[in-house]
Tab-separated table of C-alpha atoms and ligand atoms in Angstrom:
chain	number	residue	atom	x	y	z
A	22	MET	CA	-8.710	-17.126	6.166
A	23	LYS	CA	-5.291	-17.773	7.715
A	24	TYR	CA	-3.340	-14.694	6.655
A	25	ARG	CA	-2.129	-12.483	9.505
A	26	HIS	CA	-0.189	-9.386	8.607
A	27	SER	CA	1.585	-9.514	12.008
A	28	PHE	CA	3.894	-12.168	10.517
A	29	HIS	CA	4.965	-9.869	7.678
A	30	ALA	CA	4.672	-6.315	9.039
A	31	GLY	CA	7.554	-4.025	8.181
A	32	ASN	CA	9.036	-6.396	5.580
A	33	PHE	CA	10.487	-5.237	2.245
A	34	ALA	CA	7.071	-5.404	0.600
A	35	ASP	CA	5.530	-3.177	3.296
A	36	VAL	CA	8.329	-0.665	2.687
A	37	HIS	CA	7.791	-0.745	-1.071
A	38	LYS	CA	4.029	-0.291	-0.514
A	39	HIS	CA	4.087	2.299	2.267
A	40	VAL	CA	6.516	4.755	0.648
A	41	PRO	CA	4.254	5.251	-2.416
A	42	LEU	CA	1.243	5.368	-0.098
A	43	VAL	CA	2.846	8.297	1.706
A	44	ALA	CA	3.660	9.950	-1.639
A	45	LEU	CA	0.050	9.562	-2.803
A	46	LEU	CA	-1.371	10.941	0.449
A	47	GLN	CA	0.968	13.915	0.242
A	48	ALA	CA	0.109	14.500	-3.421
A	49	LEU	CA	-3.625	14.547	-2.700
A	50	ALA	CA	-3.051	16.902	0.231
A	51	ARG	CA	-1.489	19.478	-2.105
A	52	LYS	CA	-5.010	20.768	-2.781
A	53	ASP	CA	-6.994	22.201	0.134
A	54	LYS	CA	-10.144	20.321	-0.770
A	55	GLY	CA	-10.607	17.194	1.334
A	56	PHE	CA	-10.486	13.672	-0.056
A	57	LEU	CA	-11.542	10.163	0.895
A	58	PHE	CA	-8.923	7.505	1.673
A	59	VAL	CA	-10.229	3.958	1.264
A	60	ASP	CA	-8.197	1.006	2.568
A	61	THR	CA	-9.926	-2.143	1.286
A	62	HIS	CA	-7.750	-4.538	3.316
A	63	ALA	CA	-6.732	-2.502	6.331
A	64	GLY	CA	-5.312	-5.086	8.750
A	65	ARG	CA	-5.092	-4.364	12.491
A	66	GLY	CA	-3.421	-0.961	12.072
A	67	ALA	CA	-0.474	-1.262	14.450
A	68	TYR	CA	2.135	-4.007	14.699
A	69	ASP	CA	4.663	-4.925	17.363
A	70	LEU	CA	7.816	-6.049	15.561
A	71	ALA	CA	9.107	-7.587	18.806
A	72	SER	CA	6.046	-9.874	19.131
A	73	ALA	CA	6.394	-13.654	18.776
A	74	ALA	CA	4.528	-13.536	15.451
A	75	ALA	CA	6.825	-10.875	14.003
A	76	ARG	CA	9.974	-12.526	15.318
A	77	ARG	CA	9.071	-15.884	13.765
A	78	GLY	CA	10.061	-14.907	10.241
A	79	ALA	CA	12.040	-11.822	11.309
A	80	GLU	CA	10.837	-10.207	8.096
A	81	SER	CA	11.264	-6.642	9.328
A	82	ALA	CA	15.029	-7.309	9.418
A	83	GLY	CA	14.892	-7.109	5.632
A	84	GLY	CA	12.556	-4.115	5.648
A	85	ILE	CA	12.092	-1.236	8.083
A	86	ASP	CA	15.068	-2.362	10.209
A	87	ARG	CA	17.361	-1.543	7.291
A	88	PHE	CA	16.672	2.107	8.137
A	89	PRO	CA	18.020	2.699	11.672
A	90	PRO	CA	16.524	5.615	13.638
A	91	GLY	CA	17.709	8.950	12.291
A	92	THR	CA	18.362	7.634	8.772
A	93	SER	CA	18.002	10.199	6.024
A	94	THR	CA	17.973	8.860	2.468
A	95	GLY	CA	17.815	12.189	0.645
A	96	GLN	CA	14.552	11.069	-0.990
A	97	PRO	CA	11.690	13.168	0.446
A	98	GLU	CA	9.051	10.418	0.165
A	99	ILE	CA	11.183	7.765	1.903
A	100	ASP	CA	12.187	10.280	4.563
A	101	ALA	CA	8.553	11.342	5.110
A	102	TRP	CA	7.624	7.686	5.666
A	103	LEU	CA	10.567	7.233	8.085
A	104	GLU	CA	9.543	10.362	9.979
A	105	ALA	CA	5.964	9.074	10.258
A	106	VAL	CA	7.221	5.734	11.622
A	107	ALA	CA	9.478	7.555	14.120
A	108	ALA	CA	6.609	9.814	15.249
A	109	PHE	CA	4.345	6.788	15.673
A	110	ARG	CA	6.943	5.022	17.831
A	111	LYS	CA	7.591	8.117	19.901
A	112	ALA	CA	3.895	8.756	20.589
A	113	ARG	CA	3.456	5.175	21.832
A	114	HIS	CA	6.829	4.930	23.600
A	115	GLU	CA	7.369	1.673	21.659
A	116	ARG	CA	10.502	1.474	19.609
A	117	HIS	CA	9.426	-1.739	17.884
A	118	ALA	CA	5.976	-0.525	16.847
A	119	TYR	CA	5.178	-0.314	13.146
A	120	PRO	CA	2.234	1.590	11.616
A	121	GLY	CA	0.201	-0.267	9.011
A	122	SER	CA	-1.479	1.567	6.174
A	123	PRO	CA	-4.424	2.959	8.253
A	124	LEU	CA	-2.163	4.521	10.861
A	125	LEU	CA	0.239	5.845	8.275
A	126	ALA	CA	-2.727	7.435	6.543
A	127	ARG	CA	-3.879	8.908	9.816
A	128	HIS	CA	-0.537	10.656	10.134
A	129	PHE	CA	-0.968	12.416	6.781
A	130	LEU	CA	-4.721	12.995	6.577
A	131	ARG	CA	-6.019	16.455	7.461
A	132	PRO	CA	-9.195	17.491	9.285
A	133	GLN	CA	-11.003	17.917	5.956
A	134	ASP	CA	-10.135	14.374	4.783
A	135	ARG	CA	-12.056	11.178	5.542
A	136	ALA	CA	-11.103	7.516	5.769
A	137	GLN	CA	-13.050	4.331	5.078
A	138	LEU	CA	-11.162	1.279	6.329
A	139	VAL	CA	-12.331	-2.278	5.732
A	140	GLU	CA	-11.077	-5.469	7.359
A	141	ALA	CA	-12.731	-8.882	6.934
A	142	ASP	CA	-11.210	-10.657	9.929
A	143	ALA	CA	-13.268	-10.022	13.070
A	144	GLY	CA	-10.291	-10.031	15.479
A	145	GLU	CA	-8.159	-7.736	13.331
A	146	HIS	CA	-11.158	-5.458	12.857
A	147	VAL	CA	-11.654	-5.128	16.624
A	148	GLU	CA	-8.001	-4.160	17.045
A	149	LEU	CA	-8.234	-1.611	14.238
A	150	ARG	CA	-11.334	-0.028	15.765
A	151	ARG	CA	-9.568	0.211	19.118
A	152	GLU	CA	-6.538	1.865	17.527
A	153	LEU	CA	-8.693	4.486	15.828
A	154	ARG	CA	-11.382	5.071	18.434
A	155	ASP	CA	-10.530	8.763	18.858
A	156	TRP	CA	-10.421	9.612	15.126
A	157	PRO	CA	-13.712	11.269	14.208
A	158	ARG	CA	-13.429	11.252	10.403
A	159	VAL	CA	-13.001	7.501	9.987
A	160	VAL	CA	-15.406	4.627	9.340
A	161	VAL	CA	-13.990	1.214	10.241
A	162	GLU	CA	-15.975	-1.593	8.620
A	163	ASN	CA	-15.929	-5.359	9.116
A	164	GLY	CA	-16.620	-6.882	5.699
A	165	ASP	CA	-15.420	-7.419	2.168
A	166	GLY	CA	-13.161	-4.546	1.181
A	167	PHE	CA	-13.574	-5.018	-2.567
A	168	ALA	CA	-17.359	-4.655	-2.374
A	169	ARG	CA	-17.273	-1.830	0.173
A	170	ALA	CA	-14.873	0.241	-1.908
A	171	ILE	CA	-17.164	0.052	-4.928
A	172	ALA	CA	-20.230	0.832	-2.793
A	173	GLY	CA	-18.526	3.970	-1.437
A	174	MET	CA	-18.074	5.504	-4.903
A	175	PRO	CA	-18.379	8.251	-5.938
A	176	PRO	CA	-17.217	10.020	-2.777
A	177	ILE	CA	-18.968	13.222	-1.757
A	178	GLU	CA	-15.630	15.058	-1.976
A	179	ARG	CA	-15.168	13.941	-5.621
A	180	ARG	CA	-11.584	13.109	-4.700
A	181	ALA	CA	-10.396	9.692	-3.518
A	182	LEU	CA	-7.410	7.424	-3.013
A	183	VAL	CA	-8.218	3.712	-2.861
A	184	LEU	CA	-5.568	1.304	-1.555
A	185	VAL	CA	-6.227	-2.321	-2.516
A	186	ASP	CA	-3.953	-4.613	-0.510
A	187	PRO	CA	-5.342	-8.164	-0.408
A	188	PRO	CA	-3.420	-11.091	1.096
A	189	TYR	CA	-3.289	-13.157	-2.173
A	190	GLU	CA	-3.806	-16.338	-0.131
A	191	ASP	CA	-6.089	-17.382	-2.943
A	192	THR	CA	-3.738	-15.770	-5.441
A	193	ARG	CA	-5.778	-16.031	-8.630
A	194	ALA	CA	-9.003	-14.847	-6.942
A	195	ASP	CA	-7.363	-11.782	-5.363
A	196	PHE	CA	-5.645	-10.784	-8.633
A	197	ASP	CA	-9.008	-11.078	-10.439
A	198	ARG	CA	-10.967	-9.212	-7.788
A	199	ALA	CA	-8.386	-6.429	-7.490
A	200	ALA	CA	-8.585	-5.749	-11.243
A	201	ALA	CA	-12.384	-6.024	-11.291
A	202	THR	CA	-12.622	-3.627	-8.340
A	203	ALA	CA	-10.419	-1.058	-10.076
A	204	LYS	CA	-12.649	-1.198	-13.136
A	205	ALA	CA	-15.860	-0.937	-11.088
A	206	VAL	CA	-14.524	1.971	-8.999
A	207	LEU	CA	-13.553	3.846	-12.181
A	208	GLU	CA	-16.959	3.239	-13.743
A	209	ARG	CA	-18.521	5.064	-10.798
A	210	PHE	CA	-15.703	7.555	-10.304
A	211	PRO	CA	-13.313	7.896	-13.273
A	212	THR	CA	-10.792	10.219	-11.595
A	213	GLY	CA	-10.220	8.090	-8.497
A	214	VAL	CA	-6.602	7.259	-7.706
A	215	ILE	CA	-6.283	3.508	-7.170
A	216	ALA	CA	-3.177	1.765	-5.817
A	217	ILE	CA	-3.077	-2.031	-5.942
A	218	TRP	CA	-0.304	-3.922	-4.166
A	219	TYR	CA	0.610	-7.232	-5.822
A	220	PRO	CA	3.164	-9.977	-5.170
A	221	ILE	CA	5.824	-10.828	-7.739
A	222	LYS	CA	6.208	-14.566	-7.991
A	223	LEU	CA	6.126	-15.763	-11.589
A	224	GLU	CA	7.087	-13.114	-14.143
A	225	ARG	CA	4.754	-14.447	-16.817
A	226	ASP	CA	1.665	-14.274	-14.561
A	227	THR	CA	2.454	-10.769	-13.334
A	228	THR	CA	3.004	-9.387	-16.821
A	229	ARG	CA	-0.186	-10.951	-18.138
A	230	TRP	CA	-2.179	-9.509	-15.233
A	231	LEU	CA	-0.700	-6.011	-15.716
A	232	GLU	CA	-1.485	-6.008	-19.445
A	233	ALA	CA	-5.061	-7.075	-18.716
A	234	LEU	CA	-5.373	-4.460	-15.948
A	235	ALA	CA	-4.107	-1.706	-18.273
A	236	ALA	CA	-6.761	-2.704	-20.823
A	237	ARG	CA	-9.523	-2.793	-18.196
A	238	VAL	CA	-8.757	0.656	-16.761
A	239	ALA	CA	-8.057	2.316	-20.149
A	240	PRO	CA	-8.168	5.147	-21.076
A	241	ARG	CA	-7.042	5.904	-17.537
A	242	PRO	CA	-3.236	5.775	-17.150
A	243	LEU	CA	-1.594	2.920	-15.283
A	244	LEU	CA	1.838	2.852	-13.704
A	245	ALA	CA	3.502	-0.251	-12.245
A	246	ALA	CA	6.475	0.079	-9.900
A	247	GLU	CA	8.257	-3.131	-8.982
A	248	LEU	CA	11.028	-4.035	-6.591
A	249	TRP	CA	12.399	-7.545	-6.344
A	250	ILE	CA	14.991	-8.982	-4.001
A	251	HIS	CA	15.154	-12.536	-5.369
A	252	PRO	CA	15.386	-13.662	-9.002
A	253	ARG	CA	11.947	-12.928	-10.445
A	254	ASP	CA	11.022	-16.521	-11.240
A	255	SER	CA	12.624	-18.236	-8.250
A	256	ARG	CA	10.536	-20.528	-6.106
A	257	VAL	CA	11.310	-18.883	-2.738
A	258	GLY	CA	7.762	-17.537	-2.545
A	259	LEU	CA	7.649	-13.774	-2.549
A	260	ASN	CA	10.353	-12.616	-4.962
A	261	GLY	CA	9.281	-9.051	-5.164
A	262	SER	CA	6.631	-6.444	-4.573
A	263	GLY	CA	4.586	-4.439	-7.037
A	264	MET	CA	2.405	-1.343	-6.852
A	265	ALA	CA	0.014	-0.722	-9.729
A	266	ILE	CA	-1.334	2.821	-9.652
A	267	VAL	CA	-4.203	4.077	-11.784
A	268	ASN	CA	-4.547	7.839	-12.284
A	269	ALA	CA	-1.183	8.488	-10.614
A	270	PRO	CA	-0.598	12.140	-9.689
A	271	PHE	CA	1.499	14.261	-12.021
A	272	ARG	CA	5.198	13.337	-12.004
A	273	LEU	CA	4.870	10.472	-9.520
A	274	ASP	CA	6.691	8.295	-12.060
A	275	GLU	CA	9.657	10.687	-12.035
A	276	ARG	CA	9.832	10.634	-8.259
A	277	MET	CA	9.607	6.851	-8.218
A	278	ARG	CA	12.535	6.588	-10.637
A	279	ALA	CA	14.517	8.523	-8.024
A	280	TRP	CA	13.487	6.578	-4.926
A	281	LEU	CA	13.227	3.012	-6.297
A	282	PRO	CA	17.024	2.638	-6.741
A	283	VAL	CA	17.472	3.831	-3.139
A	284	LEU	CA	14.960	1.274	-1.852
A	285	HIS	CA	16.572	-1.413	-3.988
A	286	GLN	CA	20.013	-0.643	-2.621
A	287	SER	CA	18.718	-0.608	0.958
A	288	LEU	CA	16.577	-3.739	0.773
A	289	ALA	CA	18.292	-6.211	-1.584
A	290	ALA	CA	21.529	-8.071	-0.951
A	291	PRO	CA	24.471	-6.586	-2.921
A	292	GLY	CA	24.223	-7.505	-6.603
A	293	GLN	CA	20.753	-9.041	-6.212
A	294	GLY	CA	17.250	-8.045	-7.198
A	295	GLY	CA	16.231	-5.002	-9.166
A	296	TRP	CA	13.506	-2.476	-9.832
A	297	ASP	CA	11.369	-1.464	-12.753
A	298	LEU	CA	8.767	1.108	-13.642
A	299	ARG	CA	6.334	0.747	-16.542
A	300	THR	CA	3.536	3.000	-17.690
A	301	TRP	CA	0.478	2.571	-19.907
A	302	GLY	CA	-1.593	5.469	-21.225
A	303	SER	CA	-0.913	9.127	-20.629
A	304	GLU	CA	0.489	10.368	-17.323
A	305	GLY	CA	-0.379	13.232	-15.126
A	306	VAL	CA	-3.793	13.395	-13.616
A	307	GLY	CA	-4.237	16.488	-11.461
B	17	SAM	N1	-3.015	-2.802	4.220
B	17	SAM	C1	-2.381	-3.319	5.437
B	17	SAM	C2	-1.098	-2.524	5.688
B	17	SAM	O1	-0.449	-2.096	4.716
B	17	SAM	O2	-0.760	-2.310	6.850
B	17	SAM	C3	-2.070	-4.778	5.360
B	17	SAM	C4	-3.205	-5.645	4.897
B	17	SAM	S1	-2.858	-7.352	4.849
B	17	SAM	C5	-1.789	-7.535	3.488
B	17	SAM	C6	-4.369	-8.007	4.221
B	17	SAM	C7	-5.543	-7.942	5.193
B	17	SAM	O3	-6.739	-8.212	4.461
B	17	SAM	C8	-5.528	-8.980	6.308
B	17	SAM	O4	-5.633	-8.314	7.540
B	17	SAM	C9	-6.767	-9.852	6.062
B	17	SAM	O5	-7.399	-10.276	7.265
B	17	SAM	C10	-7.650	-8.914	5.284
B	17	SAM	N2	-8.645	-9.480	4.367
B	17	SAM	C11	-8.631	-10.665	3.704
B	17	SAM	N3	-9.666	-10.727	2.849
B	17	SAM	C12	-10.352	-9.554	2.941
B	17	SAM	C13	-11.478	-8.989	2.279
B	17	SAM	N4	-12.134	-9.651	1.301
B	17	SAM	N5	-11.879	-7.753	2.620
B	17	SAM	C14	-11.213	-7.044	3.584
B	17	SAM	N6	-10.140	-7.524	4.246
B	17	SAM	C15	-9.706	-8.755	3.926
């Protein structure tokens, strides 16, 4: 396993993934009853964008750095994410720090909520544990996130958000396992909200996978929000970023149609890239 998120932290794909994550956490927090947040591929939690690893590809220059401190986009979900990043930096006195999904979640979770975070890499897992050592309602596991997420269902709260964010180093295997995990989670807990991040490389492969995923999770609704900054079939590597969400909260699609153009304008070069939102099945799970 070679993938290290430190090389990619804060890039355009992280932005496109973390804004909906914030929106989902906020949507679940609209009800008082606690919920379980599961992060199947948690990473190390915190990233230093000034580190040698981060500076190598300078990927945050095309992501979080496009939003200088104090930026307000007029989109509540983007602004809530920016405020969480600013609060994280302020608390650590590190202006180049960037919160990964576990630490973003920590910002939005309430005392009645719980988190189950899984990371397979031993070194990254140690760092994540250290970051979260004073958070009582979290379990940080070293293992296979796909299997652990299924094993944790159904949650005692009967409410859950599962983020599935594999590295796609073995692209075909991670696409297959992400879809299989969504199906298995829903078999044990049909109302779980599941968000799967996926890379956009070849259009044909992505579309085929989404159609198959929609069939596997049916009759549960599926929404796919995509943002690309390079032509969708170009060979640059990562052309775009997708979030597939099963059982999306009511009206999330409407909100996404408002914030995706803003992200696109902020993250893509003028006249390049695009965004798209597709849905399968009925919308609006409470
Ligand atoms: N979710 C993180 C965030 O948004 O900040 C980023 C996660 S990164 C894309 C993927 C992580 O998955 C890496 O840290 C990698 O070590 C880890 N990983 C790879 N295979 C795994 C598996 N089967 N189970 C859990 N973690 C795994």
